[in-house]
Structure formats: structure tokens, C-alpha cells
Amino acid sequence: MILADADILERLEAGDLVIEPLDDPDIQIQPASVDLRLGREFLEFRRTNIPCIHPNSEREVSEYVTETVVDEGEEFILHPGDFVLGTTEERVEIPPDLIAHVEGRSSLGRLAVVVHATAGLCDPGYRGQITLELSNLGSAPVALTPGMRVSQLTFTELTSAAERPYGSGRGSKYQDQAGPQASRIGGDREFGGDQ
């Protein structure tokens, strides 16, 4: 079951679902979702002549990205074909009986901006800001202003609470993240990690 606005408000008031800071609930809480705002931090992927990136090499991944922080009142220009990692301004806490889906806003989609390539899910138990995978699929640059509503979360109630939610002794790589986070796939078991 997908939560409607009244259900979302009830869960927020009860405190088991957390979205903070929720600057303007009247605007941000939609009929069946919550709009989240764009943060000020971005990880940009360098244009480089390396032959490839090995996902299991943390050094290669970290050398491939640079951090940009947009000053108050400034914009981040997302050029055609660009892919950057951004973040939500809000921090969320998802209870063990809900799953959250990260979606783009239609108004930005109509400008050819997408907010996730594949990571559109917040597991039960997840806490932290949400990393956005921002792409410009259009032919013109698009100015993104920190604080603008950029994505939305929908919430689906599980048939029962997760027995092992995200973060609870699982070695979850992105629990309590702040700001955009580069890939930590090198920590996966198939690459010699413990996850």
C-alpha cells in the first residue's frame, strides 16, 4: 500500500518516519509523496583519459570525482550529457515497515533532467541524506538552484517490518551519509569486502 498525504503526516507526527528539515509541509507534502530539495554539494566526474574505472579500486573511484559546493544564491549548471552526484537538503529516517522510492519531479523531467540512474530506493531502516544521480538528457544546459524541489519520495508499506533493516549489523555502506557519496562498491563481498 502506498501512503497518502494523511498517512505521511501521521507517520511524521508519530516520529517513526523522519524528514528534516521539512521546510514547508503545505508545499512539500503532495497527495502521495514528499518533495525533497536540492542540497549545495555535488560530486562531478572528471573528464579523463583513463582506460577504465575498476569498481573495486577505491583510489580510482575517488580520483575520478571532484567535490563542488555551490555558494548561497548561486546555481549549479548541469550541461547536456553530464552526470553528477547531488544530494537532498533533507535527511530521512525510514522505519522498518516502509520502503521509500526516489522519483524525479515531472517539471524537471520535462527539461530532460533525471534524478536517478538506478538508485531509486531507500531500504527500511535507512538514515541519512539521499544521493541523487543527476543527468541532463537534453540539448541545453539547465541551471539547478540549491533549495529547489528536485525529487520526491513515495512510501510503500511492507506486509511486515523488515527483520534485518538497512544498517542494523549489516555493514550498510551508506548509512548516515551526509552529502553526495561516491560509489563504495569496492566493499562488496565479490570484490573482497564484507558486504
Tab-separated table of C-alpha atoms in Angstrom:
chain	number	residue	atom	x	y	z
A	1	MET	CA	0.000	0.000	0.000
A	2	ILE	CA	1.355	3.443	-0.953
A	3	LEU	CA	0.967	6.082	1.733
A	4	ALA	CA	-1.304	9.062	1.003
A	5	ASP	CA	-0.718	12.568	2.339
A	6	ALA	CA	-2.698	11.986	5.564
A	7	ASP	CA	-0.754	8.754	6.220
A	8	ILE	CA	2.570	10.526	5.628
A	9	LEU	CA	1.627	13.337	8.014
A	10	GLU	CA	0.507	10.813	10.643
A	11	ARG	CA	3.818	8.929	10.417
A	12	LEU	CA	5.817	12.184	10.561
A	13	GLU	CA	3.879	13.346	13.621
A	14	ALA	CA	4.361	9.957	15.310
A	15	GLY	CA	8.111	10.351	14.689
A	16	ASP	CA	8.816	6.924	13.200
A	17	LEU	CA	9.201	8.489	9.730
A	18	VAL	CA	11.618	11.429	9.772
A	19	ILE	CA	12.206	14.028	7.056
A	20	GLU	CA	14.150	17.024	8.293
A	21	PRO	CA	14.231	19.862	7.803
A	22	LEU	CA	10.760	19.797	6.255
A	23	ASP	CA	10.750	23.482	5.368
A	24	ASP	CA	7.166	23.872	4.115
A	25	PRO	CA	4.908	20.832	4.652
A	26	ASP	CA	1.998	22.515	2.837
A	27	ILE	CA	4.065	22.670	-0.355
A	28	GLN	CA	6.363	19.676	0.082
A	29	ILE	CA	3.762	17.076	1.084
A	30	GLN	CA	1.958	16.117	-2.102
A	31	PRO	CA	-1.126	13.812	-2.416
A	32	ALA	CA	1.044	10.653	-2.237
A	33	SER	CA	4.657	11.846	-1.940
A	34	VAL	CA	7.017	14.332	-0.308
A	35	ASP	CA	9.077	16.750	-2.397
A	36	LEU	CA	12.738	16.975	-1.387
A	37	ARG	CA	15.010	19.929	-2.045
A	38	LEU	CA	18.408	20.037	-3.716
A	39	GLY	CA	21.439	20.416	-1.463
A	40	ARG	CA	24.547	22.520	-2.154
A	41	GLU	CA	27.109	19.733	-2.610
A	42	PHE	CA	27.891	17.924	-5.860
A	43	LEU	CA	30.409	15.304	-6.961
A	44	GLU	CA	31.429	15.933	-10.541
A	45	PHE	CA	33.062	13.282	-12.685
A	46	ARG	CA	36.313	14.455	-14.246
A	47	ARG	CA	36.842	14.215	-17.942
A	48	THR	CA	39.872	11.989	-18.076
A	49	ASN	CA	41.813	9.723	-20.374
A	50	ILE	CA	41.975	6.706	-18.083
A	51	PRO	CA	41.230	3.429	-19.851
A	52	CYS	CA	38.529	2.462	-17.329
A	53	ILE	CA	37.475	2.579	-13.706
A	54	HIS	CA	37.742	-0.604	-11.683
A	55	PRO	CA	34.776	-0.608	-9.259
A	56	ASN	CA	36.874	-2.449	-6.661
A	57	SER	CA	39.537	0.303	-6.633
A	58	GLU	CA	38.510	2.978	-4.128
A	59	ARG	CA	41.509	5.054	-5.225
A	60	GLU	CA	40.416	5.085	-8.883
A	61	VAL	CA	36.842	5.996	-7.920
A	62	SER	CA	37.963	8.836	-5.624
A	63	GLU	CA	40.426	10.189	-8.235
A	64	TYR	CA	37.597	10.310	-10.776
A	65	VAL	CA	35.388	12.754	-8.828
A	66	THR	CA	35.777	16.302	-7.530
A	67	GLU	CA	33.540	17.993	-4.981
A	68	THR	CA	31.775	21.273	-5.736
A	69	VAL	CA	29.894	23.284	-3.118
A	70	VAL	CA	27.552	25.925	-4.523
A	71	ASP	CA	27.597	29.228	-2.650
A	72	GLU	CA	24.396	30.724	-1.251
A	73	GLY	CA	22.383	32.335	-4.051
A	74	GLU	CA	24.398	30.639	-6.815
A	75	GLU	CA	23.431	27.907	-9.306
A	76	PHE	CA	24.888	24.627	-10.489
A	77	ILE	CA	24.817	24.325	-14.277
A	78	LEU	CA	24.074	20.782	-15.477
A	79	HIS	CA	25.318	20.531	-19.056
A	80	PRO	CA	23.936	18.186	-21.725
A	81	GLY	CA	25.350	14.694	-21.300
A	82	ASP	CA	26.660	15.428	-17.803
A	83	PHE	CA	26.242	13.029	-14.906
A	84	VAL	CA	26.842	14.329	-11.368
A	85	LEU	CA	26.009	13.183	-7.882
A	86	GLY	CA	23.984	15.628	-5.832
A	87	THR	CA	22.248	15.374	-2.503
A	88	THR	CA	18.966	16.209	-0.905
A	89	GLU	CA	18.864	19.008	1.634
A	90	GLU	CA	16.685	16.802	3.815
A	91	ARG	CA	17.849	13.922	5.951
A	92	VAL	CA	15.438	10.983	6.173
A	93	GLU	CA	14.877	8.057	8.513
A	94	ILE	CA	12.815	5.234	7.046
A	95	PRO	CA	11.110	2.934	9.585
A	96	PRO	CA	11.440	-0.864	9.266
A	97	ASP	CA	7.919	-1.274	7.849
A	98	LEU	CA	8.285	1.210	4.947
A	99	ILE	CA	10.304	1.415	1.758
A	100	ALA	CA	10.832	4.773	0.045
A	101	HIS	CA	11.098	5.280	-3.704
A	102	VAL	CA	13.100	8.238	-5.052
A	103	GLU	CA	11.438	9.776	-8.080
A	104	GLY	CA	12.095	12.797	-10.247
A	105	ARG	CA	9.715	15.691	-10.425
A	106	SER	CA	7.753	15.942	-13.656
A	107	SER	CA	8.637	19.620	-14.095
A	108	LEU	CA	12.365	18.785	-14.220
A	109	GLY	CA	11.785	15.683	-16.335
A	110	ARG	CA	10.184	17.965	-18.933
A	111	LEU	CA	13.523	19.815	-19.037
A	112	ALA	CA	15.307	16.464	-19.651
A	113	VAL	CA	16.772	16.305	-16.119
A	114	VAL	CA	16.604	12.929	-14.364
A	115	VAL	CA	17.422	12.443	-10.670
A	116	HIS	CA	18.453	8.808	-10.559
A	117	ALA	CA	20.084	6.375	-12.930
A	118	THR	CA	19.346	3.287	-10.887
A	119	ALA	CA	19.469	4.057	-7.149
A	120	GLY	CA	15.793	4.847	-6.669
A	121	LEU	CA	15.235	3.008	-3.421
A	122	CYS	CA	15.646	3.751	0.292
A	123	ASP	CA	15.540	0.491	2.235
A	124	PRO	CA	13.665	0.036	5.503
A	125	GLY	CA	15.946	1.329	8.268
A	126	TYR	CA	17.912	3.741	6.058
A	127	ARG	CA	19.038	7.011	7.696
A	128	GLY	CA	20.767	9.942	6.014
A	129	GLN	CA	20.628	12.335	3.123
A	130	ILE	CA	19.843	10.867	-0.276
A	131	THR	CA	22.442	10.898	-3.040
A	132	LEU	CA	20.866	11.926	-6.338
A	133	GLU	CA	22.241	10.703	-9.678
A	134	LEU	CA	21.589	13.784	-11.799
A	135	SER	CA	21.759	13.645	-15.593
A	136	ASN	CA	20.884	16.108	-18.329
A	137	LEU	CA	19.499	14.163	-21.272
A	138	GLY	CA	18.595	17.303	-23.211
A	139	SER	CA	20.475	19.579	-25.571
A	140	ALA	CA	20.621	22.736	-23.408
A	141	PRO	CA	22.304	23.387	-20.043
A	142	VAL	CA	19.922	23.552	-17.077
A	143	ALA	CA	20.527	25.745	-14.001
A	144	LEU	CA	19.841	23.926	-10.743
A	145	THR	CA	19.409	26.069	-7.627
A	146	PRO	CA	20.106	24.595	-4.196
A	147	GLY	CA	16.894	24.628	-2.187
A	148	MET	CA	14.670	23.968	-5.208
A	149	ARG	CA	12.350	20.980	-5.033
A	150	VAL	CA	14.179	18.439	-7.187
A	151	SER	CA	12.878	14.967	-6.286
A	152	GLN	CA	10.073	13.251	-4.463
A	153	LEU	CA	9.725	10.256	-2.187
A	154	THR	CA	6.826	7.857	-2.230
A	155	PHE	CA	6.380	5.358	0.592
A	156	THR	CA	5.165	1.784	0.341
A	157	GLU	CA	4.098	-0.106	3.450
A	158	LEU	CA	5.574	-3.604	3.693
A	159	THR	CA	3.441	-6.603	4.618
A	160	SER	CA	5.562	-6.849	7.780
A	161	ALA	CA	8.502	-4.917	9.187
A	162	ALA	CA	11.913	-5.940	7.866
A	163	GLU	CA	13.607	-8.370	10.252
A	164	ARG	CA	17.069	-7.069	9.289
A	165	PRO	CA	16.626	-3.442	8.228
A	166	TYR	CA	19.328	-1.454	6.497
A	167	GLY	CA	22.160	-0.574	8.839
A	168	SER	CA	21.357	-2.951	11.692
A	169	GLY	CA	24.511	-5.021	11.848
A	170	ARG	CA	24.581	-5.411	8.078
A	171	GLY	CA	27.639	-3.241	7.403
A	172	SER	CA	25.456	-0.966	5.277
A	173	LYS	CA	27.839	1.288	3.321
A	174	TYR	CA	25.727	4.418	3.095
A	175	GLN	CA	24.002	4.521	6.495
A	176	ASP	CA	24.010	8.058	8.000
A	177	GLN	CA	25.565	9.559	4.879
A	178	ALA	CA	25.789	13.347	4.659
A	179	GLY	CA	26.197	14.904	1.240
A	180	PRO	CA	26.647	13.015	-2.019
A	181	GLN	CA	28.687	9.837	-1.717
A	182	ALA	CA	30.751	8.227	-4.461
A	183	SER	CA	30.419	4.515	-5.123
A	184	ARG	CA	31.592	2.187	-2.380
A	185	ILE	CA	31.059	-0.936	-4.463
A	186	GLY	CA	34.632	-1.998	-3.676
A	187	GLY	CA	33.348	-3.001	-0.225
A	188	ASP	CA	31.050	-5.643	-1.745
A	189	ARG	CA	31.829	-9.261	-0.941
A	190	GLU	CA	32.546	-10.165	-4.571
A	191	PHE	CA	35.424	-7.634	-4.511
A	192	GLY	CA	36.856	-8.905	-1.222
A	193	GLY	CA	34.788	-6.703	1.099
A	194	ASP	CA	32.389	-7.884	3.781
A	195	GLN	CA	29.061	-6.697	2.327
